[in-house]
Short mmCIF file of C-alpha atoms in Angstrom, two decimals:
data_model
loop_
_atom_site.label_atom_id
_atom_site.label_comp_id
_atom_site.label_asym_id
_atom_site.label_seq_id
_atom_site.Cartn_x
_atom_site.Cartn_y
_atom_site.Cartn_z
CA MET A 1 -41.92 1.24 -42.26
CA THR A 2 -38.73 -0.76 -41.70
CA PRO A 3 -37.67 -2.62 -44.84
CA LYS A 4 -37.84 -6.40 -44.74
CA VAL A 5 -35.67 -7.48 -47.68
CA VAL A 6 -32.88 -5.13 -48.79
CA LEU A 7 -30.63 -5.43 -51.82
CA VAL A 8 -27.35 -3.47 -51.77
CA THR A 9 -25.27 -3.06 -54.93
CA GLY A 10 -21.52 -2.54 -55.03
CA VAL A 11 -20.70 -4.65 -51.96
CA GLY A 12 -17.25 -5.29 -53.37
CA GLY A 13 -16.45 -1.66 -52.55
CA TYR A 14 -16.05 0.09 -49.22
CA LEU A 15 -19.45 1.78 -48.98
CA GLY A 16 -21.52 -1.08 -50.37
CA GLY A 17 -19.85 -3.75 -48.23
CA HIS A 18 -20.11 -1.81 -44.98
CA LEU A 19 -23.69 -0.76 -45.73
CA ALA A 20 -24.70 -4.40 -46.16
CA ALA A 21 -23.02 -5.22 -42.84
CA ARG A 22 -24.78 -2.36 -41.03
CA LEU A 23 -28.20 -3.29 -42.37
CA ALA A 24 -27.66 -6.98 -41.58
CA ALA A 25 -27.06 -5.99 -37.95
CA ASP A 26 -30.58 -4.55 -37.75
CA PRO A 27 -32.84 -7.26 -36.25
CA ASP A 28 -35.94 -5.71 -37.83
CA ILE A 29 -34.62 -6.42 -41.34
CA GLU A 30 -35.31 -10.02 -42.33
CA ARG A 31 -32.81 -10.39 -45.17
CA VAL A 32 -29.94 -8.44 -46.76
CA LEU A 33 -28.56 -9.33 -50.20
CA GLY A 34 -25.24 -7.87 -51.33
CA VAL A 35 -24.64 -7.84 -55.08
CA ASP A 36 -21.42 -7.32 -56.99
CA THR A 37 -19.18 -8.97 -59.57
CA VAL A 38 -16.43 -9.33 -56.96
CA PRO A 39 -16.77 -10.47 -53.32
CA PRO A 40 -16.44 -8.02 -50.44
CA HIS A 41 -12.99 -7.32 -49.06
CA ARG A 42 -11.86 -9.84 -46.46
CA ASP A 43 -12.00 -7.17 -43.74
CA VAL A 44 -15.66 -6.60 -44.59
CA VAL A 45 -16.53 -10.29 -44.80
CA ARG A 46 -15.88 -10.68 -41.07
CA THR A 47 -18.55 -8.07 -40.32
CA LEU A 48 -21.20 -9.11 -42.84
CA GLY A 49 -23.00 -11.36 -40.38
CA ARG A 50 -26.13 -12.79 -41.97
CA ALA A 51 -25.87 -10.66 -45.12
CA GLU A 52 -25.80 -12.86 -48.24
CA PHE A 53 -23.36 -12.20 -51.05
CA VAL A 54 -24.76 -12.73 -54.54
CA ARG A 55 -22.23 -12.70 -57.36
CA ALA A 56 -24.15 -10.91 -60.08
CA ASP A 57 -23.58 -8.16 -62.63
CA ILE A 58 -26.19 -5.42 -62.51
CA ARG A 59 -25.51 -4.80 -66.21
CA ASN A 60 -27.09 -8.19 -66.88
CA PRO A 61 -30.90 -8.36 -67.11
CA LEU A 62 -30.74 -11.41 -64.83
CA ILE A 63 -30.54 -8.97 -61.90
CA ALA A 64 -34.34 -8.82 -62.24
CA LYS A 65 -34.56 -12.46 -61.24
CA VAL A 66 -32.57 -11.79 -58.07
CA ILE A 67 -34.94 -8.97 -57.08
CA THR A 68 -38.20 -10.76 -57.86
CA SER A 69 -37.25 -14.17 -56.43
CA ALA A 70 -36.23 -12.63 -53.10
CA ASN A 71 -39.22 -10.22 -52.95
CA VAL A 72 -36.87 -7.28 -52.41
CA ASP A 73 -38.71 -4.21 -51.12
CA THR A 74 -35.74 -1.83 -50.72
CA VAL A 75 -32.86 -1.33 -53.18
CA LEU A 76 -29.78 0.63 -52.12
CA HIS A 77 -27.72 1.40 -55.21
CA ALA A 78 -24.21 2.14 -53.92
CA SER A 79 -22.03 1.04 -56.83
CA LEU A 80 -21.70 4.39 -58.64
CA THR A 81 -17.97 5.15 -58.56
CA ALA A 82 -15.50 7.74 -59.78
CA VAL A 83 -12.34 5.72 -59.09
CA PRO A 84 -11.12 4.34 -62.41
CA PRO A 85 -10.11 0.67 -62.34
CA GLY A 86 -7.27 1.49 -64.73
CA PRO A 87 -6.15 4.03 -67.32
CA THR A 88 -7.53 2.00 -70.25
CA ARG A 89 -10.84 0.99 -68.73
CA ARG A 90 -12.92 4.16 -68.89
CA THR A 91 -15.49 2.32 -71.04
CA ALA A 92 -15.92 -0.41 -68.44
CA LEU A 93 -16.40 2.20 -65.72
CA LYS A 94 -19.12 3.99 -67.72
CA GLU A 95 -20.85 0.70 -68.44
CA MET A 96 -20.98 -0.17 -64.76
CA ASN A 97 -22.17 3.29 -63.74
CA VAL A 98 -24.71 4.03 -66.47
CA ILE A 99 -25.67 0.75 -68.14
CA GLY A 100 -25.69 -1.01 -64.77
CA THR A 101 -28.05 1.61 -63.35
CA MET A 102 -30.35 1.33 -66.38
CA GLN A 103 -30.65 -2.45 -65.98
CA LEU A 104 -31.15 -2.17 -62.23
CA LEU A 105 -33.92 0.42 -62.62
CA ALA A 106 -35.58 -1.68 -65.31
CA ALA A 107 -35.57 -4.63 -62.92
CA CYS A 108 -37.00 -2.50 -60.11
CA GLN A 109 -39.71 -1.15 -62.39
CA ARG A 110 -40.92 -4.67 -63.18
CA ALA A 111 -40.79 -5.84 -59.55
CA PRO A 112 -44.03 -5.05 -57.71
CA SER A 113 -42.37 -5.83 -54.38
CA VAL A 114 -39.98 -2.84 -54.61
CA ARG A 115 -41.22 0.06 -52.53
CA LYS A 116 -38.04 2.08 -51.86
CA LEU A 117 -34.99 3.03 -53.92
CA VAL A 118 -31.92 4.80 -52.52
CA VAL A 119 -29.22 5.95 -54.94
CA LYS A 120 -25.76 7.09 -53.90
CA SER A 121 -24.88 10.01 -56.15
CA THR A 122 -22.18 12.67 -55.99
CA ALA A 123 -21.97 16.44 -55.65
CA ALA A 124 -19.80 16.31 -58.78
CA VAL A 125 -23.07 16.56 -60.75
CA TYR A 126 -22.97 20.32 -60.05
CA GLY A 127 -19.62 20.70 -61.77
CA ALA A 128 -17.00 23.30 -60.87
CA GLY A 129 -16.15 26.47 -62.69
CA ALA A 130 -15.89 30.23 -62.70
CA ARG A 131 -19.68 30.53 -63.13
CA SER A 132 -20.46 28.27 -60.20
CA PRO A 133 -22.34 29.70 -57.22
CA ALA A 134 -20.51 29.98 -53.92
CA VAL A 135 -22.78 27.28 -52.49
CA PHE A 136 -24.81 24.75 -54.49
CA THR A 137 -28.33 23.81 -53.42
CA GLU A 138 -30.25 20.70 -54.50
CA ASP A 139 -32.16 22.83 -57.03
CA ASP A 140 -29.06 23.91 -58.97
CA THR A 141 -28.48 22.36 -62.38
CA PRO A 142 -25.19 20.94 -63.70
CA LYS A 143 -22.63 23.43 -65.05
CA ASP A 144 -19.03 23.17 -66.24
CA ILE A 145 -18.70 19.39 -66.41
CA SER A 146 -16.89 17.47 -69.12
CA ALA A 147 -18.66 15.60 -71.90
CA ALA A 148 -17.25 12.31 -70.62
CA GLY A 149 -16.17 11.23 -67.18
CA PRO A 150 -17.55 10.10 -63.80
CA ALA A 151 -19.39 13.42 -63.26
CA ARG A 152 -21.22 13.00 -66.55
CA ASP A 153 -22.01 9.41 -65.56
CA ALA A 154 -23.63 10.68 -62.36
CA VAL A 155 -25.72 13.23 -64.30
CA GLU A 156 -26.99 10.48 -66.61
CA VAL A 157 -27.69 8.17 -63.68
CA GLU A 158 -29.78 10.86 -61.98
CA GLN A 159 -31.74 11.42 -65.20
CA TYR A 160 -32.62 7.71 -65.34
CA VAL A 161 -33.57 7.76 -61.66
CA ARG A 162 -35.95 10.67 -62.23
CA GLY A 163 -37.50 8.78 -65.14
CA PHE A 164 -37.97 5.75 -62.91
CA ALA A 165 -39.66 7.90 -60.25
CA ARG A 166 -42.17 9.13 -62.83
CA ARG A 167 -42.95 5.61 -64.00
CA ARG A 168 -43.22 4.17 -60.49
CA PRO A 169 -44.74 6.93 -58.33
CA ASP A 170 -45.53 4.31 -55.69
CA VAL A 171 -41.80 3.87 -54.97
CA GLU A 172 -40.05 6.22 -52.55
CA VAL A 173 -36.89 7.45 -54.30
CA THR A 174 -34.01 9.06 -52.40
CA LEU A 175 -30.95 10.58 -54.09
CA VAL A 176 -28.00 11.39 -51.82
CA ARG A 177 -25.33 13.61 -53.37
CA LEU A 178 -22.16 13.02 -51.39
CA THR A 179 -19.33 15.54 -51.37
CA ASN A 180 -15.81 14.15 -51.77
CA LEU A 181 -15.26 11.29 -49.34
CA ILE A 182 -12.26 11.24 -47.04
CA GLY A 183 -11.14 8.84 -44.36
CA PRO A 184 -8.34 6.46 -43.43
CA ARG A 185 -10.07 3.43 -44.95
CA VAL A 186 -11.34 4.70 -48.30
CA ASP A 187 -9.58 4.81 -51.66
CA THR A 188 -10.69 7.82 -53.70
CA LEU A 189 -9.15 10.18 -56.22
CA LEU A 190 -8.77 12.73 -53.44
CA THR A 191 -7.06 10.38 -50.96
CA ARG A 192 -4.65 9.34 -53.71
CA TYR A 193 -4.03 12.97 -54.56
CA PHE A 194 -3.19 14.03 -51.00
CA SER A 195 -0.96 11.00 -50.51
CA LEU A 196 1.44 12.25 -53.19
CA PRO A 197 4.68 13.57 -51.63
CA VAL A 198 4.61 16.55 -53.99
CA VAL A 199 1.07 17.72 -54.74
CA PRO A 200 0.54 19.56 -58.04
CA THR A 201 -1.87 22.51 -57.94
CA VAL A 202 -2.96 25.09 -60.48
CA LEU A 203 -0.96 28.30 -60.28
CA GLY A 204 -3.08 31.23 -59.16
CA TYR A 205 -5.94 29.17 -57.71
CA ASP A 206 -6.73 28.00 -54.20
CA ALA A 207 -9.94 25.98 -54.25
CA ARG A 208 -12.43 25.66 -51.38
CA ILE A 209 -13.07 22.00 -50.68
CA GLN A 210 -15.84 20.42 -48.61
CA LEU A 211 -15.40 16.84 -47.43
CA LEU A 212 -17.53 14.08 -45.93
CA HIS A 213 -16.06 11.46 -43.62
CA SER A 214 -16.62 7.93 -44.90
CA GLU A 215 -18.34 6.97 -41.64
CA ASP A 216 -20.81 9.84 -42.08
CA ALA A 217 -21.43 8.67 -45.65
CA LEU A 218 -22.29 5.20 -44.37
CA ALA A 219 -24.57 6.64 -41.69
CA VAL A 220 -26.52 8.88 -44.06
CA LEU A 221 -27.04 6.11 -46.64
CA GLU A 222 -28.12 3.67 -43.96
CA GLN A 223 -30.61 6.21 -42.62
CA ALA A 224 -31.88 6.84 -46.16
CA ALA A 225 -32.77 3.15 -46.43
CA LEU A 226 -34.61 3.17 -43.10
CA ARG A 227 -36.40 6.54 -43.01
CA PRO A 228 -39.80 7.09 -44.63
CA GLY A 229 -40.07 9.45 -47.56
CA GLY A 230 -37.80 10.31 -50.45
CA GLY A 231 -36.13 13.36 -51.93
CA VAL A 232 -32.79 14.76 -53.09
CA PHE A 233 -30.23 15.66 -50.44
CA ASN A 234 -26.72 17.10 -50.40
CA ALA A 235 -24.46 15.48 -47.82
CA GLY A 236 -21.23 17.11 -46.69
CA GLY A 237 -19.39 18.08 -43.53
CA ASP A 238 -19.58 21.53 -41.96
CA GLY A 239 -17.05 24.10 -43.06
CA VAL A 240 -14.44 24.15 -45.82
CA LEU A 241 -10.70 23.89 -46.25
CA MET A 242 -8.65 25.78 -48.76
CA LEU A 243 -6.68 23.37 -50.92
CA SER A 244 -3.39 24.91 -49.74
CA GLN A 245 -4.46 24.42 -46.11
CA ALA A 246 -5.25 20.75 -46.70
CA ILE A 247 -1.87 20.16 -48.35
CA ARG A 248 -0.09 21.74 -45.39
CA ARG A 249 -2.14 19.75 -42.86
CA ALA A 250 -1.11 16.58 -44.66
CA GLY A 251 2.54 17.58 -44.50
CA ARG A 252 2.87 17.53 -48.27
CA VAL A 253 4.77 19.87 -50.59
CA GLN A 254 2.66 22.01 -52.89
CA LEU A 255 3.84 22.35 -56.49
CA PRO A 256 1.95 25.16 -58.26
CA MET A 257 2.07 24.84 -62.03
CA PRO A 258 0.40 26.60 -64.97
CA ALA A 259 -3.00 25.23 -65.93
CA ALA A 260 -1.62 24.24 -69.33
CA ALA A 261 0.86 21.90 -67.61
CA MET A 262 -1.77 20.00 -65.63
CA PRO A 263 -2.73 17.61 -68.46
CA THR A 264 0.94 16.58 -68.76
CA ALA A 265 1.14 16.02 -65.01
CA GLY A 266 -2.08 14.05 -65.23
CA ARG A 267 -0.71 11.77 -67.92
CA LEU A 268 2.42 11.10 -65.88
CA LEU A 269 0.47 10.30 -62.71
CA ARG A 270 -2.06 8.22 -64.63
CA GLY A 271 0.71 6.25 -66.28
CA ALA A 272 2.22 5.55 -62.87
CA ARG A 273 -1.26 4.45 -61.66
CA LEU A 274 -1.20 7.05 -58.90
CA VAL A 275 -3.96 9.56 -59.69
CA ASP A 276 -6.23 9.81 -62.72
CA PHE A 277 -6.40 13.53 -63.48
CA ASN A 278 -9.47 14.05 -65.63
CA THR A 279 -10.92 17.36 -66.80
CA ASP A 280 -13.46 17.53 -63.98
CA HIS A 281 -10.76 16.87 -61.39
CA VAL A 282 -8.63 19.74 -62.72
CA ARG A 283 -11.65 22.06 -62.63
CA TYR A 284 -12.31 20.99 -59.04
CA LEU A 285 -8.70 21.79 -58.12
CA ASN A 286 -9.16 25.22 -59.75
CA TYR A 287 -12.48 26.27 -58.30
CA GLY A 288 -13.51 23.78 -55.60
CA ARG A 289 -17.13 23.05 -54.71
CA VAL A 290 -19.30 23.68 -51.65
CA VAL A 291 -22.88 22.47 -51.18
CA ASP A 292 -25.69 23.59 -48.91
CA THR A 293 -26.75 20.91 -46.42
CA THR A 294 -29.74 22.67 -44.85
CA ARG A 295 -32.19 20.19 -46.35
CA LEU A 296 -30.13 17.28 -45.02
CA ARG A 297 -30.45 18.62 -41.47
CA THR A 298 -33.99 19.99 -41.46
CA VAL A 299 -35.87 17.56 -43.73
CA PHE A 300 -33.77 14.41 -43.73
CA GLY A 301 -32.83 14.80 -40.06
CA PHE A 302 -29.11 14.04 -40.25
CA THR A 303 -26.11 16.05 -39.06
CA PRO A 304 -22.62 14.77 -39.96
CA ARG A 305 -20.47 13.90 -36.98
CA TRP A 306 -17.24 15.17 -38.54
CA THR A 307 -16.63 18.65 -39.93
CA THR A 308 -14.60 18.99 -43.11
CA ARG A 309 -11.48 19.83 -41.10
CA GLN A 310 -11.99 16.97 -38.62
CA ALA A 311 -12.62 14.49 -41.42
CA PHE A 312 -9.43 15.50 -43.20
CA ASP A 313 -7.35 15.31 -40.03
CA ASP A 314 -8.74 11.84 -39.29
CA TYR A 315 -7.70 10.75 -42.79
CA VAL A 316 -4.17 12.09 -42.29
CA HIS A 317 -3.68 10.56 -38.83
CA GLY A 318 -5.59 7.33 -39.42
CA SER A 319 -3.86 6.42 -42.67
CA GLY A 320 -0.42 6.70 -41.06
CA MET A 321 0.88 9.26 -43.56
CA ARG A 322 4.38 10.45 -42.75
CA PRO A 323 4.71 14.16 -43.53
CA VAL A 324 7.27 15.18 -46.10
CA LEU A 325 7.60 18.42 -44.16
CA ASP A 326 6.34 19.17 -40.66
CA PRO A 327 2.95 20.93 -41.05
CA SER A 328 3.64 23.14 -38.02
CA LEU A 329 6.91 24.25 -39.61
CA LEU A 330 5.13 25.15 -42.84
CA ALA A 331 2.44 27.05 -40.94
CA GLY A 332 5.09 28.95 -38.99
CA LEU A 333 6.96 29.92 -42.13
CA GLU A 334 3.74 31.06 -43.75
CA SER A 335 2.73 33.20 -40.77
CA ARG A 336 6.16 34.86 -40.72
CA VAL A 337 5.96 35.60 -44.44
CA LEU A 338 2.49 37.09 -44.06
CA GLY A 339 3.67 39.10 -41.06
CA THR A 340 6.57 40.50 -43.06
CA ARG A 341 4.24 41.50 -45.91
CA GLY A 342 1.90 43.18 -43.42
#
């Protein structure tokens, strides 16, 4: 059944704002409410149409009043984020991710009108490490994640969501675990990382990375709000890129360094407000992460439009990045070196 009144959290961010705009364009949906502590970006405001912006903090119990007074039947929780607002605001980020989710779920639990909940999660819940499987399925449990950080936040959020599903079995609950987002219009740890002229990597490692184009992320979350049924689904593009391949395709210079030196590099980049290297990020750069998307295709009924390689290339070309070195030159040098070794 098509939802009638939808509430979208995190509309001040890219995904939340564009999701509200997409849903507002659906004539079968009567009302779309977009909630955040900050208004949507001015580029998004022009596309919001009839979507209503509500300045509210989901950490505040008053979010329950917004849900009940509007008779919201579908909640799309898109505010979970891994992009730190600043090097000294880790606590604020955790509060928004975890405490905000707790208050939102409490409000949904008390609202009899709510019949569907969609939560944007992340494949980072699986962790990354030497013990990780080659491909994660939805049934795998978290391994090798730090005791504090965005990945741990996502694990806690999913625990609260499962608790909510037990208490409200009448509500359809969908969890979508997105792989790392990429695209010319999104700001993520990974886009910041690949925009560095000189990209630090861990000596002796070449991680496999799987990406999801931001437009595919929007499409899958929109479909999750509209389709009947719930479940847990991995969402990622076809194929993988080796980290070294991605750096070359971006025209950047790779700087391999010992693992022990990465925390120092992280502090320097964090201090310059370029990239926040946390423990989970370093592990990801060591080992990478790939997820199985069979359930997304066969049960959910969604196939990403962009492969991992296509999504990365669209990010490079669409963001107007000027290569430090010509990628074709680097590829040619590499092939000659490999040919000489052979």
